[in-house]
Amino acid sequence: MPLTVNLPSIATMNHEQFYEFCQANQDLRIERTATGEVIIMPPAFSDTGNPNFNLAVQLGSWAEQDGTGVGFDSSTGFTLPNGATRSPDASWIKCDRWNALTEEQKASFAPICPDFVIELRSSSDTLSGLQAKMQEYIDNGTLLGFLIDRKNRTVHLYRPNQRPEILNDPASVSADPELPGFVLQMAKIW
């Protein structure tokens, strides 16, 4: 289970202080909520690591062929407009938005919300916690999100101004029209 850490003496960590905290604890997977809570997550279990890798491979292959955006793996943190620092399992950002950032911004927790995110539920995740996280991405500018619940073999599709659509045991999931031509094959994810 992720661990929420309360740091009362530095509860108001600014972006630079949070970055320094993460640099001092590089072996930890750390996120921060919009209210400043620090969340330390365990490494992915092996039974989640392989499906997560397969997500990144599929998205990365499509991104290379498509050329309109840049893909990111699960170790990438982004600073969302609400101040949270989040690290989706896989994500993608349109080139024009990514290229508008300075090199300094890219070399930190880039101040940008990905256009597309994927979260893969592991045994240590609660569905409600991931649903809240997906809604946070949408509220901060994500155009499309996939929440993959392997336990229940469902994929929740998130889009702005829409209720999540739930697909039961799909063989594949299309990201059209937001990512034209990207279809996530689920065989190696389940």
mmCIF file of C-alpha atoms in Angstrom:
data_model
loop_
_atom_site.group_PDB
_atom_site.id
_atom_site.type_symbol
_atom_site.label_atom_id
_atom_site.label_comp_id
_atom_site.label_asym_id
_atom_site.label_seq_id
_atom_site.Cartn_x
_atom_site.Cartn_y
_atom_site.Cartn_z
ATOM 1 C CA MET A 1 0.000 0.000 0.000
ATOM 2 C CA PRO A 2 1.227 3.525 -0.713
ATOM 3 C CA LEU A 3 2.341 5.408 2.387
ATOM 4 C CA THR A 4 1.284 9.012 2.990
ATOM 5 C CA VAL A 5 3.931 10.893 4.913
ATOM 6 C CA ASN A 6 3.150 13.967 6.987
ATOM 7 C CA LEU A 7 6.052 16.385 7.209
ATOM 8 C CA PRO A 8 4.770 19.149 9.510
ATOM 9 C CA SER A 9 8.000 21.153 9.598
ATOM 10 C CA ILE A 10 8.086 21.367 5.794
ATOM 11 C CA ALA A 11 4.419 20.903 4.987
ATOM 12 C CA THR A 12 4.589 23.875 2.662
ATOM 13 C CA MET A 13 7.367 22.480 0.455
ATOM 14 C CA ASN A 14 7.606 24.491 -2.709
ATOM 15 C CA HIS A 15 8.454 22.906 -6.071
ATOM 16 C CA GLU A 16 12.215 23.238 -5.581
ATOM 17 C CA GLN A 17 12.118 21.793 -2.050
ATOM 18 C CA PHE A 18 10.032 18.841 -3.219
ATOM 19 C CA TYR A 19 12.489 18.253 -6.067
ATOM 20 C CA GLU A 20 15.378 18.295 -3.547
ATOM 21 C CA PHE A 21 13.457 15.873 -1.291
ATOM 22 C CA CYS A 22 13.039 13.490 -4.242
ATOM 23 C CA GLN A 23 16.710 13.859 -5.208
ATOM 24 C CA ALA A 24 17.734 12.961 -1.637
ATOM 25 C CA ASN A 25 15.493 9.860 -1.782
ATOM 26 C CA GLN A 26 16.086 8.657 -5.332
ATOM 27 C CA ASP A 27 15.371 5.016 -4.501
ATOM 28 C CA LEU A 28 11.777 5.862 -3.570
ATOM 29 C CA ARG A 29 8.787 6.336 -5.890
ATOM 30 C CA ILE A 30 7.313 9.603 -4.644
ATOM 31 C CA GLU A 31 4.255 11.619 -5.603
ATOM 32 C CA ARG A 32 2.694 14.689 -4.002
ATOM 33 C CA THR A 33 -0.972 15.619 -3.818
ATOM 34 C CA ALA A 34 -2.329 19.075 -4.602
ATOM 35 C CA THR A 35 -2.615 19.682 -0.829
ATOM 36 C CA GLY A 36 1.063 18.874 -0.295
ATOM 37 C CA GLU A 37 0.811 15.348 1.113
ATOM 38 C CA VAL A 38 3.825 13.235 0.155
ATOM 39 C CA ILE A 39 2.987 9.719 -1.019
ATOM 40 C CA ILE A 40 5.687 7.065 -1.070
ATOM 41 C CA MET A 41 4.806 4.080 -3.225
ATOM 42 C CA PRO A 42 6.443 0.676 -3.124
ATOM 43 C CA PRO A 43 8.178 -0.581 -6.248
ATOM 44 C CA ALA A 44 5.864 -2.403 -8.620
ATOM 45 C CA PHE A 45 5.416 -6.074 -7.864
ATOM 46 C CA SER A 46 6.782 -8.393 -10.537
ATOM 47 C CA ASP A 47 3.291 -9.415 -11.635
ATOM 48 C CA THR A 48 2.539 -5.750 -12.370
ATOM 49 C CA GLY A 49 5.947 -4.803 -13.762
ATOM 50 C CA ASN A 50 5.634 -6.950 -16.871
ATOM 51 C CA PRO A 51 2.162 -5.676 -17.902
ATOM 52 C CA ASN A 52 3.379 -2.136 -17.167
ATOM 53 C CA PHE A 53 6.375 -2.737 -19.440
ATOM 54 C CA ASN A 54 4.042 -4.022 -22.163
ATOM 55 C CA LEU A 55 1.939 -0.849 -21.866
ATOM 56 C CA ALA A 56 5.028 1.304 -22.337
ATOM 57 C CA VAL A 57 6.246 -0.781 -25.283
ATOM 58 C CA GLN A 58 2.934 -0.485 -27.115
ATOM 59 C CA LEU A 59 2.591 3.244 -26.469
ATOM 60 C CA GLY A 60 6.249 3.848 -27.324
ATOM 61 C CA SER A 61 6.032 1.932 -30.607
ATOM 62 C CA TRP A 62 2.944 3.879 -31.644
ATOM 63 C CA ALA A 63 4.508 7.221 -30.599
ATOM 64 C CA GLU A 64 7.636 6.509 -32.668
ATOM 65 C CA GLN A 65 5.585 5.724 -35.764
ATOM 66 C CA ASP A 66 3.086 8.553 -35.247
ATOM 67 C CA GLY A 67 5.636 11.259 -34.473
ATOM 68 C CA THR A 68 3.151 13.831 -33.126
ATOM 69 C CA GLY A 69 4.056 13.417 -29.466
ATOM 70 C CA VAL A 70 6.443 12.118 -26.851
ATOM 71 C CA GLY A 71 5.861 9.062 -24.658
ATOM 72 C CA PHE A 72 6.907 8.586 -21.024
ATOM 73 C CA ASP A 73 7.270 5.611 -18.699
ATOM 74 C CA SER A 74 6.156 5.102 -15.113
ATOM 75 C CA SER A 75 9.214 6.741 -13.585
ATOM 76 C CA THR A 76 8.325 10.182 -14.969
ATOM 77 C CA GLY A 77 6.829 12.801 -12.664
ATOM 78 C CA PHE A 78 4.803 15.787 -13.863
ATOM 79 C CA THR A 79 3.729 18.859 -11.908
ATOM 80 C CA LEU A 80 0.045 19.339 -12.665
ATOM 81 C CA PRO A 81 -1.617 22.778 -12.762
ATOM 82 C CA ASN A 82 -3.198 22.078 -9.334
ATOM 83 C CA GLY A 83 0.300 21.681 -7.826
ATOM 84 C CA ALA A 84 0.272 17.892 -7.502
ATOM 85 C CA THR A 85 3.254 15.913 -8.752
ATOM 86 C CA ARG A 86 2.025 12.700 -10.340
ATOM 87 C CA SER A 87 3.643 9.793 -12.136
ATOM 88 C CA PRO A 88 1.281 7.837 -14.403
ATOM 89 C CA ASP A 89 2.230 4.303 -15.462
ATOM 90 C CA ALA A 90 2.505 5.480 -19.082
ATOM 91 C CA SER A 91 1.780 8.842 -20.664
ATOM 92 C CA TRP A 92 2.033 10.881 -23.843
ATOM 93 C CA ILE A 93 2.253 14.605 -24.606
ATOM 94 C CA LYS A 94 1.775 16.355 -27.955
ATOM 95 C CA CYS A 95 5.067 17.648 -29.396
ATOM 96 C CA ASP A 96 3.961 21.286 -29.582
ATOM 97 C CA ARG A 97 3.114 21.328 -25.865
ATOM 98 C CA TRP A 98 6.291 19.457 -24.852
ATOM 99 C CA ASN A 99 8.514 21.629 -27.063
ATOM 100 C CA ALA A 100 7.027 24.793 -25.526
ATOM 101 C CA LEU A 101 8.727 23.893 -22.211
ATOM 102 C CA THR A 102 12.209 25.127 -21.423
ATOM 103 C CA GLU A 103 15.072 22.648 -21.085
ATOM 104 C CA GLU A 104 15.141 23.475 -17.356
ATOM 105 C CA GLN A 105 11.451 22.591 -17.026
ATOM 106 C CA LYS A 106 11.968 19.320 -18.913
ATOM 107 C CA ALA A 107 14.880 18.420 -16.589
ATOM 108 C CA SER A 108 12.631 18.527 -13.511
ATOM 109 C CA PHE A 109 9.064 17.458 -12.827
ATOM 110 C CA ALA A 110 7.827 19.217 -15.950
ATOM 111 C CA PRO A 111 4.986 21.660 -15.263
ATOM 112 C CA ILE A 112 2.567 20.016 -17.655
ATOM 113 C CA CYS A 113 -0.310 17.577 -17.533
ATOM 114 C CA PRO A 114 0.001 14.772 -20.097
ATOM 115 C CA ASP A 115 -2.535 14.641 -22.919
ATOM 116 C CA PHE A 116 -2.910 10.884 -22.392
ATOM 117 C CA VAL A 117 -2.324 8.764 -19.293
ATOM 118 C CA ILE A 118 -2.566 5.097 -18.392
ATOM 119 C CA GLU A 119 -2.832 3.799 -14.849
ATOM 120 C CA LEU A 120 -2.539 0.072 -14.221
ATOM 121 C CA ARG A 121 -4.109 -1.158 -11.000
ATOM 122 C CA SER A 122 -1.737 -3.285 -8.947
ATOM 123 C CA SER A 123 -2.673 -5.416 -5.947
ATOM 124 C CA SER A 124 -1.596 -2.578 -3.626
ATOM 125 C CA ASP A 125 -3.882 -0.001 -5.317
ATOM 126 C CA THR A 126 -7.478 0.720 -4.411
ATOM 127 C CA LEU A 127 -9.846 1.211 -7.310
ATOM 128 C CA SER A 128 -11.342 4.314 -5.670
ATOM 129 C CA GLY A 129 -7.879 5.839 -5.206
ATOM 130 C CA LEU A 130 -7.009 5.323 -8.854
ATOM 131 C CA GLN A 131 -10.395 6.639 -9.973
ATOM 132 C CA ALA A 132 -9.725 9.840 -8.012
ATOM 133 C CA LYS A 133 -6.274 10.075 -9.564
ATOM 134 C CA MET A 134 -7.730 9.665 -13.066
ATOM 135 C CA GLN A 135 -10.275 12.388 -12.390
ATOM 136 C CA GLU A 136 -7.436 14.625 -11.179
ATOM 137 C CA TYR A 137 -5.633 14.117 -14.500
ATOM 138 C CA ILE A 138 -8.808 14.981 -16.427
ATOM 139 C CA ASP A 139 -9.457 18.048 -14.240
ATOM 140 C CA ASN A 140 -5.912 19.233 -14.974
ATOM 141 C CA GLY A 141 -6.013 18.885 -18.755
ATOM 142 C CA THR A 142 -5.663 15.235 -19.755
ATOM 143 C CA LEU A 143 -7.708 14.515 -22.878
ATOM 144 C CA LEU A 144 -7.900 10.745 -22.476
ATOM 145 C CA GLY A 145 -7.072 8.307 -19.705
ATOM 146 C CA PHE A 146 -7.148 4.531 -19.422
ATOM 147 C CA LEU A 147 -7.527 3.007 -15.968
ATOM 148 C CA ILE A 148 -6.816 -0.694 -16.324
ATOM 149 C CA ASP A 149 -8.186 -2.898 -13.554
ATOM 150 C CA ARG A 150 -6.610 -6.301 -14.156
ATOM 151 C CA LYS A 151 -8.346 -7.834 -11.143
ATOM 152 C CA ASN A 152 -11.801 -7.178 -12.630
ATOM 153 C CA ARG A 153 -10.626 -7.254 -16.273
ATOM 154 C CA THR A 154 -12.076 -3.834 -16.977
ATOM 155 C CA VAL A 155 -10.761 -0.682 -18.618
ATOM 156 C CA HIS A 156 -12.197 2.665 -17.526
ATOM 157 C CA LEU A 157 -11.951 5.348 -20.216
ATOM 158 C CA TYR A 158 -11.793 8.933 -18.958
ATOM 159 C CA ARG A 159 -12.499 11.999 -21.098
ATOM 160 C CA PRO A 160 -13.284 15.609 -20.125
ATOM 161 C CA ASN A 161 -16.935 16.404 -19.426
ATOM 162 C CA GLN A 162 -17.988 12.741 -19.670
ATOM 163 C CA ARG A 163 -18.670 9.966 -17.217
ATOM 164 C CA PRO A 164 -16.048 7.220 -17.359
ATOM 165 C CA GLU A 165 -16.885 4.494 -19.859
ATOM 166 C CA ILE A 166 -16.222 0.981 -18.571
ATOM 167 C CA LEU A 167 -15.196 -1.776 -20.978
ATOM 168 C CA ASN A 168 -15.519 -5.355 -19.731
ATOM 169 C CA ASP A 169 -12.745 -7.758 -20.747
ATOM 170 C CA PRO A 170 -11.854 -6.024 -24.023
ATOM 171 C CA ALA A 171 -9.362 -7.647 -26.408
ATOM 172 C CA SER A 172 -8.163 -4.164 -27.357
ATOM 173 C CA VAL A 173 -8.850 -0.537 -26.470
ATOM 174 C CA SER A 174 -8.780 2.275 -29.036
ATOM 175 C CA ALA A 175 -7.474 5.733 -28.159
ATOM 176 C CA ASP A 176 -9.169 7.374 -31.161
ATOM 177 C CA PRO A 177 -9.709 10.197 -31.804
ATOM 178 C CA GLU A 178 -7.256 11.643 -29.261
ATOM 179 C CA LEU A 179 -4.375 9.372 -30.341
ATOM 180 C CA PRO A 180 -5.296 8.395 -33.904
ATOM 181 C CA GLY A 181 -4.384 4.818 -34.652
ATOM 182 C CA PHE A 182 -3.264 3.836 -31.152
ATOM 183 C CA VAL A 183 -4.930 0.599 -30.087
ATOM 184 C CA LEU A 184 -3.798 -1.030 -26.849
ATOM 185 C CA GLN A 185 -3.760 -4.816 -27.242
ATOM 186 C CA MET A 186 -4.812 -6.306 -23.920
ATOM 187 C CA ALA A 187 -3.508 -9.899 -24.263
ATOM 188 C CA LYS A 188 -0.163 -9.091 -22.608
ATOM 189 C CA ILE A 189 -1.754 -6.722 -20.094
ATOM 190 C CA TRP A 190 -4.245 -9.112 -18.511
#
